[in-house]
Amino acid sequence: MAERKRILFVVNPISGGKRKTAFNKQVLEVLDLQKFNPTFQQTNHPNHAYELGKLAIEEKYDAVVAVGGDGTINELGSALVGSDIPLGIIPEGSGNGLALYLGIPMNEAAALRRLNRFEAVEVDSGLINDRNFFNIAGIGFDASVSDRFANENIRGPIGYLKSAINVLSNYKPCTYKLTIDGVQYEREAFMISVANSPQYGNNAYIAPQASVNDGVLDVCIVHKFPLYTLPMMVFHLFNKSADQSEYVEIIPGKEITIEREKDGAAHVDGEPFELGKKLDIRILPKSLRIIC
């Protein structure tokens, strides 16, 4: 009999506002234990998933599985970039943007059964001021919402909507200077999202044509728009037609620089960070393997 593959499950106990007390038991029921030998670790502080991912490389695990949302995936993916160890995903977040795009089931048991196939694809990742991202990074309105959402006591789509409404009430567009593959632009924008995959999560598509294996990032510039058009903007997001809006401009690129008037909020796969006035962004083609 072949030696069983060692899989480390990294569980974020608070992601998506879901309790995961029965998760280990379900793994032992659904995972093919003739093929796999599972180990479990819970995260208990920021960047803990990244640390566990690096440790998994040292200890020569055969795969590492993120049990959480896009933030947990980001930390583990950042640790595994450039290694041969594939990343598995059990979607347990508020948005689950990358998992939805990759077709990974939202149901726990179904996602675990998918792991049994152990088939991996190579995906691109982005780098923004030395931080990896696998889904979407951005500045402007969505970054301010992510910053506020991080401090909300309500998780999930309802909490995100509440944050968005609160930020929208006094948000002002900003002027940005962009250089995309050597071409310069200046734009007054509501927000700028740099997309590796098409959607934020919850099937809200900001860059409908984006792909995680096309070797480019989609720079999505949402221009200032009249408030009365907000329902149509939301419709475009959920109808996969944001690229058809007169207020949305999408420019593909591999090397991107964005300059703004001052330091401020940015989000990296939905997690808020304070970043400087200048953002250097580039694509890392086929830099991570994901089991899907």
PDB file of C-alpha atoms in Angstrom:
ATOM      1  CA  MET A   1       0.000   0.000   0.000  1.00  0.00           C
ATOM      2  CA  ALA A   2       1.241   3.484  -0.914  1.00  0.00           C
ATOM      3  CA  GLU A   3       2.129   5.800   1.934  1.00  0.00           C
ATOM      4  CA  ARG A   4      -0.730   8.132   2.889  1.00  0.00           C
ATOM      5  CA  LYS A   5      -0.425  11.801   1.917  1.00  0.00           C
ATOM      6  CA  ARG A   6      -0.038  14.142   4.876  1.00  0.00           C
ATOM      7  CA  ILE A   7      -2.542  17.016   4.802  1.00  0.00           C
ATOM      8  CA  LEU A   8      -2.538  19.924   7.220  1.00  0.00           C
ATOM      9  CA  PHE A   9      -5.950  21.543   7.768  1.00  0.00           C
ATOM     10  CA  VAL A  10      -5.547  25.139   8.975  1.00  0.00           C
ATOM     11  CA  VAL A  11      -8.852  26.166  10.552  1.00  0.00           C
ATOM     12  CA  ASN A  12      -9.841  29.778  11.189  1.00  0.00           C
ATOM     13  CA  PRO A  13     -12.366  29.311  14.033  1.00  0.00           C
ATOM     14  CA  ILE A  14     -14.095  32.679  13.532  1.00  0.00           C
ATOM     15  CA  SER A  15     -14.187  33.171   9.742  1.00  0.00           C
ATOM     16  CA  GLY A  16     -17.603  33.913   8.263  1.00  0.00           C
ATOM     17  CA  GLY A  17     -19.161  33.959  11.726  1.00  0.00           C
ATOM     18  CA  LYS A  18     -19.497  30.149  11.545  1.00  0.00           C
ATOM     19  CA  ARG A  19     -18.675  27.765  14.385  1.00  0.00           C
ATOM     20  CA  LYS A  20     -16.499  24.870  13.292  1.00  0.00           C
ATOM     21  CA  THR A  21     -16.637  22.643  16.345  1.00  0.00           C
ATOM     22  CA  ALA A  22     -17.669  19.576  14.306  1.00  0.00           C
ATOM     23  CA  PHE A  23     -15.264  20.142  11.432  1.00  0.00           C
ATOM     24  CA  ASN A  24     -12.556  17.665  12.464  1.00  0.00           C
ATOM     25  CA  LYS A  25     -15.174  14.927  12.894  1.00  0.00           C
ATOM     26  CA  GLN A  26     -16.580  15.603   9.425  1.00  0.00           C
ATOM     27  CA  VAL A  27     -13.114  15.378   7.871  1.00  0.00           C
ATOM     28  CA  LEU A  28     -12.606  11.949   9.428  1.00  0.00           C
ATOM     29  CA  GLU A  29     -15.979  10.855   8.010  1.00  0.00           C
ATOM     30  CA  VAL A  30     -15.603  12.235   4.462  1.00  0.00           C
ATOM     31  CA  LEU A  31     -11.874  12.302   3.641  1.00  0.00           C
ATOM     32  CA  ASP A  32     -10.454   9.103   2.155  1.00  0.00           C
ATOM     33  CA  LEU A  33      -8.342   7.990   5.102  1.00  0.00           C
ATOM     34  CA  GLN A  34      -6.743   5.223   3.059  1.00  0.00           C
ATOM     35  CA  LYS A  35      -5.128   7.930   0.907  1.00  0.00           C
ATOM     36  CA  PHE A  36      -4.727  10.805   3.381  1.00  0.00           C
ATOM     37  CA  ASN A  37      -3.419  11.367   6.891  1.00  0.00           C
ATOM     38  CA  PRO A  38      -4.989  14.611   8.223  1.00  0.00           C
ATOM     39  CA  THR A  39      -3.578  16.944  10.886  1.00  0.00           C
ATOM     40  CA  PHE A  40      -5.487  19.941  12.304  1.00  0.00           C
ATOM     41  CA  GLN A  41      -4.339  23.359  13.512  1.00  0.00           C
ATOM     42  CA  GLN A  42      -6.486  26.328  14.549  1.00  0.00           C
ATOM     43  CA  THR A  43      -5.346  29.884  13.968  1.00  0.00           C
ATOM     44  CA  ASN A  44      -5.338  32.138  17.016  1.00  0.00           C
ATOM     45  CA  HIS A  45      -3.643  35.368  15.919  1.00  0.00           C
ATOM     46  CA  PRO A  46      -3.094  37.457  12.773  1.00  0.00           C
ATOM     47  CA  ASN A  47      -0.591  35.904  10.356  1.00  0.00           C
ATOM     48  CA  HIS A  48      -0.801  32.564  12.178  1.00  0.00           C
ATOM     49  CA  ALA A  49      -1.976  30.789   8.987  1.00  0.00           C
ATOM     50  CA  TYR A  50       1.094  32.138   7.158  1.00  0.00           C
ATOM     51  CA  GLU A  51       3.364  30.812   9.915  1.00  0.00           C
ATOM     52  CA  LEU A  52       1.670  27.397   9.774  1.00  0.00           C
ATOM     53  CA  GLY A  53       2.042  27.316   5.996  1.00  0.00           C
ATOM     54  CA  LYS A  54       5.776  27.965   6.225  1.00  0.00           C
ATOM     55  CA  LEU A  55       6.065  25.259   8.884  1.00  0.00           C
ATOM     56  CA  ALA A  56       4.198  22.830   6.595  1.00  0.00           C
ATOM     57  CA  ILE A  57       6.838  23.410   3.904  1.00  0.00           C
ATOM     58  CA  GLU A  58       9.622  22.663   6.399  1.00  0.00           C
ATOM     59  CA  GLU A  59       7.822  19.529   7.587  1.00  0.00           C
ATOM     60  CA  LYS A  60       7.222  18.386   3.994  1.00  0.00           C
ATOM     61  CA  TYR A  61       3.440  18.082   4.063  1.00  0.00           C
ATOM     62  CA  ASP A  62       1.830  16.954   0.810  1.00  0.00           C
ATOM     63  CA  ALA A  63      -0.918  19.601   0.955  1.00  0.00           C
ATOM     64  CA  VAL A  64      -2.234  22.399   3.160  1.00  0.00           C
ATOM     65  CA  VAL A  65      -5.944  23.208   3.348  1.00  0.00           C
ATOM     66  CA  ALA A  66      -7.374  26.611   4.265  1.00  0.00           C
ATOM     67  CA  VAL A  67     -10.581  26.259   6.263  1.00  0.00           C
ATOM     68  CA  GLY A  68     -11.755  29.846   6.269  1.00  0.00           C
ATOM     69  CA  GLY A  69     -12.319  32.831   4.012  1.00  0.00           C
ATOM     70  CA  ASP A  70     -10.248  34.827   1.548  1.00  0.00           C
ATOM     71  CA  GLY A  71      -8.044  36.178   4.368  1.00  0.00           C
ATOM     72  CA  THR A  72      -7.044  32.689   5.521  1.00  0.00           C
ATOM     73  CA  ILE A  73      -6.498  31.639   1.906  1.00  0.00           C
ATOM     74  CA  ASN A  74      -4.324  34.712   1.400  1.00  0.00           C
ATOM     75  CA  GLU A  75      -2.073  33.942   4.373  1.00  0.00           C
ATOM     76  CA  LEU A  76      -1.614  30.286   3.444  1.00  0.00           C
ATOM     77  CA  GLY A  77      -1.252  31.023  -0.263  1.00  0.00           C
ATOM     78  CA  SER A  78       1.392  33.657   0.505  1.00  0.00           C
ATOM     79  CA  ALA A  79       3.345  31.046   2.452  1.00  0.00           C
ATOM     80  CA  LEU A  80       3.067  28.425  -0.314  1.00  0.00           C
ATOM     81  CA  VAL A  81       3.791  30.649  -3.363  1.00  0.00           C
ATOM     82  CA  GLY A  82       6.694  29.205  -5.306  1.00  0.00           C
ATOM     83  CA  SER A  83       6.574  25.854  -3.484  1.00  0.00           C
ATOM     84  CA  ASP A  84       5.334  22.522  -4.849  1.00  0.00           C
ATOM     85  CA  ILE A  85       2.825  22.096  -2.020  1.00  0.00           C
ATOM     86  CA  PRO A  86      -0.759  22.607  -3.240  1.00  0.00           C
ATOM     87  CA  LEU A  87      -3.366  24.613  -1.365  1.00  0.00           C
ATOM     88  CA  GLY A  88      -6.806  23.134  -0.705  1.00  0.00           C
ATOM     89  CA  ILE A  89      -9.808  25.298   0.164  1.00  0.00           C
ATOM     90  CA  ILE A  90     -12.823  24.621   2.374  1.00  0.00           C
ATOM     91  CA  PRO A  91     -14.812  27.875   1.938  1.00  0.00           C
ATOM     92  CA  GLU A  92     -15.923  29.248   5.302  1.00  0.00           C
ATOM     93  CA  GLY A  93     -15.692  33.012   4.769  1.00  0.00           C
ATOM     94  CA  SER A  94     -18.041  35.930   4.284  1.00  0.00           C
ATOM     95  CA  GLY A  95     -17.487  36.233   0.530  1.00  0.00           C
ATOM     96  CA  ASN A  96     -15.475  33.201  -0.683  1.00  0.00           C
ATOM     97  CA  GLY A  97     -14.618  34.965  -3.943  1.00  0.00           C
ATOM     98  CA  LEU A  98     -11.720  32.773  -5.088  1.00  0.00           C
ATOM     99  CA  ALA A  99     -13.451  29.512  -4.151  1.00  0.00           C
ATOM    100  CA  LEU A 100     -16.622  30.499  -6.027  1.00  0.00           C
ATOM    101  CA  TYR A 101     -14.594  31.358  -9.126  1.00  0.00           C
ATOM    102  CA  LEU A 102     -12.708  28.034  -8.992  1.00  0.00           C
ATOM    103  CA  GLY A 103     -15.957  26.082  -8.627  1.00  0.00           C
ATOM    104  CA  ILE A 104     -15.119  24.736  -5.182  1.00  0.00           C
ATOM    105  CA  PRO A 105     -18.375  23.685  -3.476  1.00  0.00           C
ATOM    106  CA  MET A 106     -19.687  25.897  -0.675  1.00  0.00           C
ATOM    107  CA  ASN A 107     -20.900  22.780   1.149  1.00  0.00           C
ATOM    108  CA  GLU A 108     -18.284  21.448   3.589  1.00  0.00           C
ATOM    109  CA  ALA A 109     -18.751  17.759   2.815  1.00  0.00           C
ATOM    110  CA  ALA A 110     -18.766  18.362  -0.953  1.00  0.00           C
ATOM    111  CA  ALA A 111     -15.582  20.458  -0.706  1.00  0.00           C
ATOM    112  CA  LEU A 112     -13.923  17.678   1.292  1.00  0.00           C
ATOM    113  CA  ARG A 113     -14.941  15.096  -1.310  1.00  0.00           C
ATOM    114  CA  ARG A 114     -13.297  17.324  -3.929  1.00  0.00           C
ATOM    115  CA  LEU A 115     -10.029  17.033  -1.962  1.00  0.00           C
ATOM    116  CA  ASN A 116     -10.178  13.255  -2.371  1.00  0.00           C
ATOM    117  CA  ARG A 117      -9.516  13.683  -6.118  1.00  0.00           C
ATOM    118  CA  PHE A 118      -6.299  15.577  -5.286  1.00  0.00           C
ATOM    119  CA  GLU A 119      -6.202  17.392  -8.650  1.00  0.00           C
ATOM    120  CA  ALA A 120      -4.371  20.736  -8.651  1.00  0.00           C
ATOM    121  CA  VAL A 121      -4.228  23.645 -11.108  1.00  0.00           C
ATOM    122  CA  GLU A 122      -1.554  26.323 -11.370  1.00  0.00           C
ATOM    123  CA  VAL A 123      -2.820  29.881 -10.783  1.00  0.00           C
ATOM    124  CA  ASP A 124      -1.342  33.353 -11.014  1.00  0.00           C
ATOM    125  CA  SER A 125      -0.963  35.615  -8.021  1.00  0.00           C
ATOM    126  CA  GLY A 126      -0.480  39.336  -7.665  1.00  0.00           C
ATOM    127  CA  LEU A 127       1.977  41.320  -5.594  1.00  0.00           C
ATOM    128  CA  ILE A 128       1.067  44.735  -4.151  1.00  0.00           C
ATOM    129  CA  ASN A 129       3.926  46.428  -2.267  1.00  0.00           C
ATOM    130  CA  ASP A 130       5.331  42.980  -1.423  1.00  0.00           C
ATOM    131  CA  ARG A 131       1.985  41.543  -0.262  1.00  0.00           C
ATOM    132  CA  ASN A 132       0.598  38.626  -2.251  1.00  0.00           C
ATOM    133  CA  PHE A 133      -2.991  38.536  -3.403  1.00  0.00           C
ATOM    134  CA  PHE A 134      -4.867  35.803  -5.231  1.00  0.00           C
ATOM    135  CA  ASN A 135      -8.313  37.304  -5.724  1.00  0.00           C
ATOM    136  CA  ILE A 136      -8.571  41.120  -5.673  1.00  0.00           C
ATOM    137  CA  ALA A 137      -6.643  44.027  -4.148  1.00  0.00           C
ATOM    138  CA  GLY A 138      -7.940  47.565  -4.162  1.00  0.00           C
ATOM    139  CA  ILE A 139      -8.000  51.140  -2.938  1.00  0.00           C
ATOM    140  CA  GLY A 140     -10.768  53.675  -2.564  1.00  0.00           C
ATOM    141  CA  PHE A 141     -14.322  52.881  -1.558  1.00  0.00           C
ATOM    142  CA  ASP A 142     -14.027  49.087  -1.264  1.00  0.00           C
ATOM    143  CA  ALA A 143     -10.854  49.428   0.823  1.00  0.00           C
ATOM    144  CA  SER A 144     -12.664  51.809   3.191  1.00  0.00           C
ATOM    145  CA  VAL A 145     -15.537  49.308   3.438  1.00  0.00           C
ATOM    146  CA  SER A 146     -13.124  46.447   4.201  1.00  0.00           C
ATOM    147  CA  ASP A 147     -11.516  48.584   6.896  1.00  0.00           C
ATOM    148  CA  ARG A 148     -14.894  49.280   8.499  1.00  0.00           C
ATOM    149  CA  PHE A 149     -16.132  45.698   8.048  1.00  0.00           C
ATOM    150  CA  ALA A 150     -13.100  44.395   9.966  1.00  0.00           C
ATOM    151  CA  ASN A 151     -14.470  46.186  13.036  1.00  0.00           C
ATOM    152  CA  GLU A 152     -18.131  45.183  12.598  1.00  0.00           C
ATOM    153  CA  ASN A 153     -19.671  42.744  15.048  1.00  0.00           C
ATOM    154  CA  ILE A 154     -21.936  41.378  12.293  1.00  0.00           C
ATOM    155  CA  ARG A 155     -20.156  39.089   9.799  1.00  0.00           C
ATOM    156  CA  GLY A 156     -21.329  37.789   6.435  1.00  0.00           C
ATOM    157  CA  PRO A 157     -23.080  39.692   3.617  1.00  0.00           C
ATOM    158  CA  ILE A 158     -25.361  41.617   6.012  1.00  0.00           C
ATOM    159  CA  GLY A 159     -22.400  43.014   7.942  1.00  0.00           C
ATOM    160  CA  TYR A 160     -20.625  43.929   4.707  1.00  0.00           C
ATOM    161  CA  LEU A 161     -23.730  45.728   3.379  1.00  0.00           C
ATOM    162  CA  LYS A 162     -24.036  47.651   6.637  1.00  0.00           C
ATOM    163  CA  SER A 163     -20.399  48.761   6.360  1.00  0.00           C
ATOM    164  CA  ALA A 164     -20.865  49.777   2.716  1.00  0.00           C
ATOM    165  CA  ILE A 165     -23.893  51.952   3.503  1.00  0.00           C
ATOM    166  CA  ASN A 166     -22.099  53.667   6.386  1.00  0.00           C
ATOM    167  CA  VAL A 167     -19.013  54.438   4.278  1.00  0.00           C
ATOM    168  CA  LEU A 168     -21.044  55.577   1.255  1.00  0.00           C
ATOM    169  CA  SER A 169     -22.761  58.352   3.209  1.00  0.00           C
ATOM    170  CA  ASN A 170     -19.644  60.560   3.300  1.00  0.00           C
ATOM    171  CA  TYR A 171     -17.195  59.010   0.807  1.00  0.00           C
ATOM    172  CA  LYS A 172     -15.417  61.280  -1.694  1.00  0.00           C
ATOM    173  CA  PRO A 173     -13.681  60.109  -4.920  1.00  0.00           C
ATOM    174  CA  CYS A 174      -9.917  60.731  -5.242  1.00  0.00           C
ATOM    175  CA  THR A 175      -7.473  61.498  -8.055  1.00  0.00           C
ATOM    176  CA  TYR A 176      -5.005  58.771  -8.995  1.00  0.00           C
ATOM    177  CA  LYS A 177      -2.029  58.595 -11.356  1.00  0.00           C
ATOM    178  CA  LEU A 178      -1.579  55.161 -12.902  1.00  0.00           C
ATOM    179  CA  THR A 179       1.135  53.589 -15.014  1.00  0.00           C
ATOM    180  CA  ILE A 180       0.041  50.308 -16.610  1.00  0.00           C
ATOM    181  CA  ASP A 181       2.671  48.488 -18.672  1.00  0.00           C
ATOM    182  CA  GLY A 182       4.397  51.799 -19.375  1.00  0.00           C
ATOM    183  CA  VAL A 183       1.265  53.794 -20.342  1.00  0.00           C
ATOM    184  CA  GLN A 184       0.297  56.680 -18.032  1.00  0.00           C
ATOM    185  CA  TYR A 185      -3.234  57.603 -16.992  1.00  0.00           C
ATOM    186  CA  GLU A 186      -4.781  60.108 -14.576  1.00  0.00           C
ATOM    187  CA  ARG A 187      -8.241  59.363 -13.248  1.00  0.00           C
ATOM    188  CA  GLU A 188     -10.668  60.677 -10.652  1.00  0.00           C
ATOM    189  CA  ALA A 189     -12.040  57.438  -9.292  1.00  0.00           C
ATOM    190  CA  PHE A 190     -14.517  56.143  -6.763  1.00  0.00           C
ATOM    191  CA  MET A 191     -12.292  53.105  -6.360  1.00  0.00           C
ATOM    192  CA  ILE A 192      -9.657  51.069  -8.176  1.00  0.00           C
ATOM    193  CA  SER A 193      -9.649  47.282  -7.954  1.00  0.00           C
ATOM    194  CA  VAL A 194      -6.838  45.139  -9.318  1.00  0.00           C
ATOM    195  CA  ALA A 195      -8.379  41.772 -10.099  1.00  0.00           C
ATOM    196  CA  ASN A 196      -6.729  38.398 -10.527  1.00  0.00           C
ATOM    197  CA  SER A 197     -10.115  36.656 -10.456  1.00  0.00           C
ATOM    198  CA  PRO A 198     -13.478  38.153 -11.510  1.00  0.00           C
ATOM    199  CA  GLN A 199     -15.357  38.559  -8.246  1.00  0.00           C
ATOM    200  CA  TYR A 200     -15.124  39.942  -4.731  1.00  0.00           C
ATOM    201  CA  GLY A 201     -17.308  37.149  -3.399  1.00  0.00           C
ATOM    202  CA  ASN A 202     -21.020  36.444  -3.019  1.00  0.00           C
ATOM    203  CA  ASN A 203     -21.119  36.477  -6.869  1.00  0.00           C
ATOM    204  CA  ALA A 204     -20.383  40.234  -7.125  1.00  0.00           C
ATOM    205  CA  TYR A 205     -18.290  40.453 -10.315  1.00  0.00           C
ATOM    206  CA  ILE A 206     -16.101  43.559 -10.641  1.00  0.00           C
ATOM    207  CA  ALA A 207     -13.961  42.169 -13.516  1.00  0.00           C
ATOM    208  CA  PRO A 208     -16.078  39.658 -15.457  1.00  0.00           C
ATOM    209  CA  GLN A 209     -13.309  38.748 -17.928  1.00  0.00           C
ATOM    210  CA  ALA A 210     -10.529  38.251 -15.366  1.00  0.00           C
ATOM    211  CA  SER A 211      -8.832  34.862 -15.134  1.00  0.00           C
ATOM    212  CA  VAL A 212      -6.397  33.412 -12.601  1.00  0.00           C
ATOM    213  CA  ASN A 213      -4.260  31.815 -15.314  1.00  0.00           C
ATOM    214  CA  ASP A 214      -4.063  34.387 -18.129  1.00  0.00           C
ATOM    215  CA  GLY A 215      -0.830  36.039 -16.940  1.00  0.00           C
ATOM    216  CA  VAL A 216      -2.364  39.519 -16.515  1.00  0.00           C
ATOM    217  CA  LEU A 217      -4.229  41.540 -13.882  1.00  0.00           C
ATOM    218  CA  ASP A 218      -7.380  43.543 -14.677  1.00  0.00           C
ATOM    219  CA  VAL A 219      -7.208  47.136 -13.382  1.00  0.00           C
ATOM    220  CA  CYS A 220     -10.845  48.123 -12.763  1.00  0.00           C
ATOM    221  CA  ILE A 221     -11.348  51.877 -12.433  1.00  0.00           C
ATOM    222  CA  VAL A 222     -14.786  52.850 -11.143  1.00  0.00           C
ATOM    223  CA  HIS A 223     -15.288  56.496 -12.046  1.00  0.00           C
ATOM    224  CA  LYS A 224     -17.306  58.988 -10.039  1.00  0.00           C
ATOM    225  CA  PHE A 225     -20.986  58.284 -10.689  1.00  0.00           C
ATOM    226  CA  PRO A 226     -24.268  59.980  -9.736  1.00  0.00           C
ATOM    227  CA  LEU A 227     -25.837  58.454  -6.633  1.00  0.00           C
ATOM    228  CA  TYR A 228     -29.098  57.801  -8.484  1.00  0.00           C
ATOM    229  CA  THR A 229     -27.256  55.266 -10.683  1.00  0.00           C
ATOM    230  CA  LEU A 230     -26.212  53.163  -7.659  1.00  0.00           C
ATOM    231  CA  PRO A 231     -28.958  50.526  -8.174  1.00  0.00           C
ATOM    232  CA  MET A 232     -27.771  50.044 -11.775  1.00  0.00           C
ATOM    233  CA  MET A 233     -24.141  49.784 -10.606  1.00  0.00           C
ATOM    234  CA  VAL A 234     -25.170  47.057  -8.149  1.00  0.00           C
ATOM    235  CA  PHE A 235     -27.142  45.319 -10.913  1.00  0.00           C
ATOM    236  CA  HIS A 236     -24.040  45.281 -13.138  1.00  0.00           C
ATOM    237  CA  LEU A 237     -21.979  43.748 -10.304  1.00  0.00           C
ATOM    238  CA  PHE A 238     -24.348  40.836  -9.808  1.00  0.00           C
ATOM    239  CA  ASN A 239     -25.177  40.435 -13.501  1.00  0.00           C
ATOM    240  CA  LYS A 240     -21.518  39.945 -14.539  1.00  0.00           C
ATOM    241  CA  SER A 241     -21.723  43.090 -16.661  1.00  0.00           C
ATOM    242  CA  ALA A 242     -19.619  45.669 -14.768  1.00  0.00           C
ATOM    243  CA  ASP A 243     -17.442  46.010 -17.872  1.00  0.00           C
ATOM    244  CA  GLN A 244     -20.513  47.300 -19.762  1.00  0.00           C
ATOM    245  CA  SER A 245     -21.109  50.224 -17.387  1.00  0.00           C
ATOM    246  CA  GLU A 246     -20.153  53.684 -18.674  1.00  0.00           C
ATOM    247  CA  TYR A 247     -18.644  54.362 -15.247  1.00  0.00           C
ATOM    248  CA  VAL A 248     -16.273  51.374 -15.267  1.00  0.00           C
ATOM    249  CA  GLU A 249     -12.978  51.240 -17.180  1.00  0.00           C
ATOM    250  CA  ILE A 250     -10.940  48.016 -17.221  1.00  0.00           C
ATOM    251  CA  ILE A 251      -7.312  47.980 -18.377  1.00  0.00           C
ATOM    252  CA  PRO A 252      -5.279  44.730 -18.349  1.00  0.00           C
ATOM    253  CA  GLY A 253      -1.670  44.893 -17.241  1.00  0.00           C
ATOM    254  CA  LYS A 254       1.318  43.034 -15.838  1.00  0.00           C
ATOM    255  CA  GLU A 255       3.275  45.901 -14.224  1.00  0.00           C
ATOM    256  CA  ILE A 256       1.159  48.556 -12.520  1.00  0.00           C
ATOM    257  CA  THR A 257       1.933  51.612 -10.430  1.00  0.00           C
ATOM    258  CA  ILE A 258      -0.772  53.646  -8.716  1.00  0.00           C
ATOM    259  CA  GLU A 259       0.010  56.958  -7.027  1.00  0.00           C
ATOM    260  CA  ARG A 260      -2.449  58.767  -4.756  1.00  0.00           C
ATOM    261  CA  GLU A 261      -2.425  62.000  -2.806  1.00  0.00           C
ATOM    262  CA  LYS A 262      -1.751  60.444   0.615  1.00  0.00           C
ATOM    263  CA  ASP A 263      -1.277  57.201   2.519  1.00  0.00           C
ATOM    264  CA  GLY A 264      -4.487  55.343   3.194  1.00  0.00           C
ATOM    265  CA  ALA A 265      -6.516  52.164   3.352  1.00  0.00           C
ATOM    266  CA  ALA A 266      -6.059  49.340   0.887  1.00  0.00           C
ATOM    267  CA  HIS A 267      -7.498  45.865   0.907  1.00  0.00           C
ATOM    268  CA  VAL A 268      -5.677  42.701  -0.071  1.00  0.00           C
ATOM    269  CA  ASP A 269      -8.103  39.834  -0.694  1.00  0.00           C
ATOM    270  CA  GLY A 270     -10.606  41.681   1.482  1.00  0.00           C
ATOM    271  CA  GLU A 271      -8.261  42.215   4.428  1.00  0.00           C
ATOM    272  CA  PRO A 272      -7.610  45.909   5.240  1.00  0.00           C
ATOM    273  CA  PHE A 273      -4.103  47.370   5.436  1.00  0.00           C
ATOM    274  CA  GLU A 274      -2.631  50.867   5.570  1.00  0.00           C
ATOM    275  CA  LEU A 275      -0.398  51.333   2.545  1.00  0.00           C
ATOM    276  CA  GLY A 276       1.578  54.286   1.227  1.00  0.00           C
ATOM    277  CA  LYS A 277       0.969  56.848  -1.474  1.00  0.00           C
ATOM    278  CA  LYS A 278       2.661  54.713  -4.121  1.00  0.00           C
ATOM    279  CA  LEU A 279       1.502  51.181  -4.883  1.00  0.00           C
ATOM    280  CA  ASP A 280       3.669  48.894  -7.016  1.00  0.00           C
ATOM    281  CA  ILE A 281       1.719  45.919  -8.352  1.00  0.00           C
ATOM    282  CA  ARG A 282       2.743  43.042 -10.590  1.00  0.00           C
ATOM    283  CA  ILE A 283       1.630  39.598 -11.700  1.00  0.00           C
ATOM    284  CA  LEU A 284       3.405  36.368 -10.712  1.00  0.00           C
ATOM    285  CA  PRO A 285       2.293  33.857 -13.359  1.00  0.00           C
ATOM    286  CA  LYS A 286       1.530  30.269 -12.301  1.00  0.00           C
ATOM    287  CA  SER A 287       2.979  30.794  -8.854  1.00  0.00           C
ATOM    288  CA  LEU A 288       0.569  28.717  -6.716  1.00  0.00           C
ATOM    289  CA  ARG A 289      -1.038  25.289  -7.037  1.00  0.00           C
ATOM    290  CA  ILE A 290      -4.639  24.962  -5.841  1.00  0.00           C
ATOM    291  CA  ILE A 291      -6.605  21.734  -5.410  1.00  0.00           C
ATOM    292  CA  CYS A 292      -9.954  22.146  -7.140  1.00  0.00           C
TER     293      CYS A 292
END
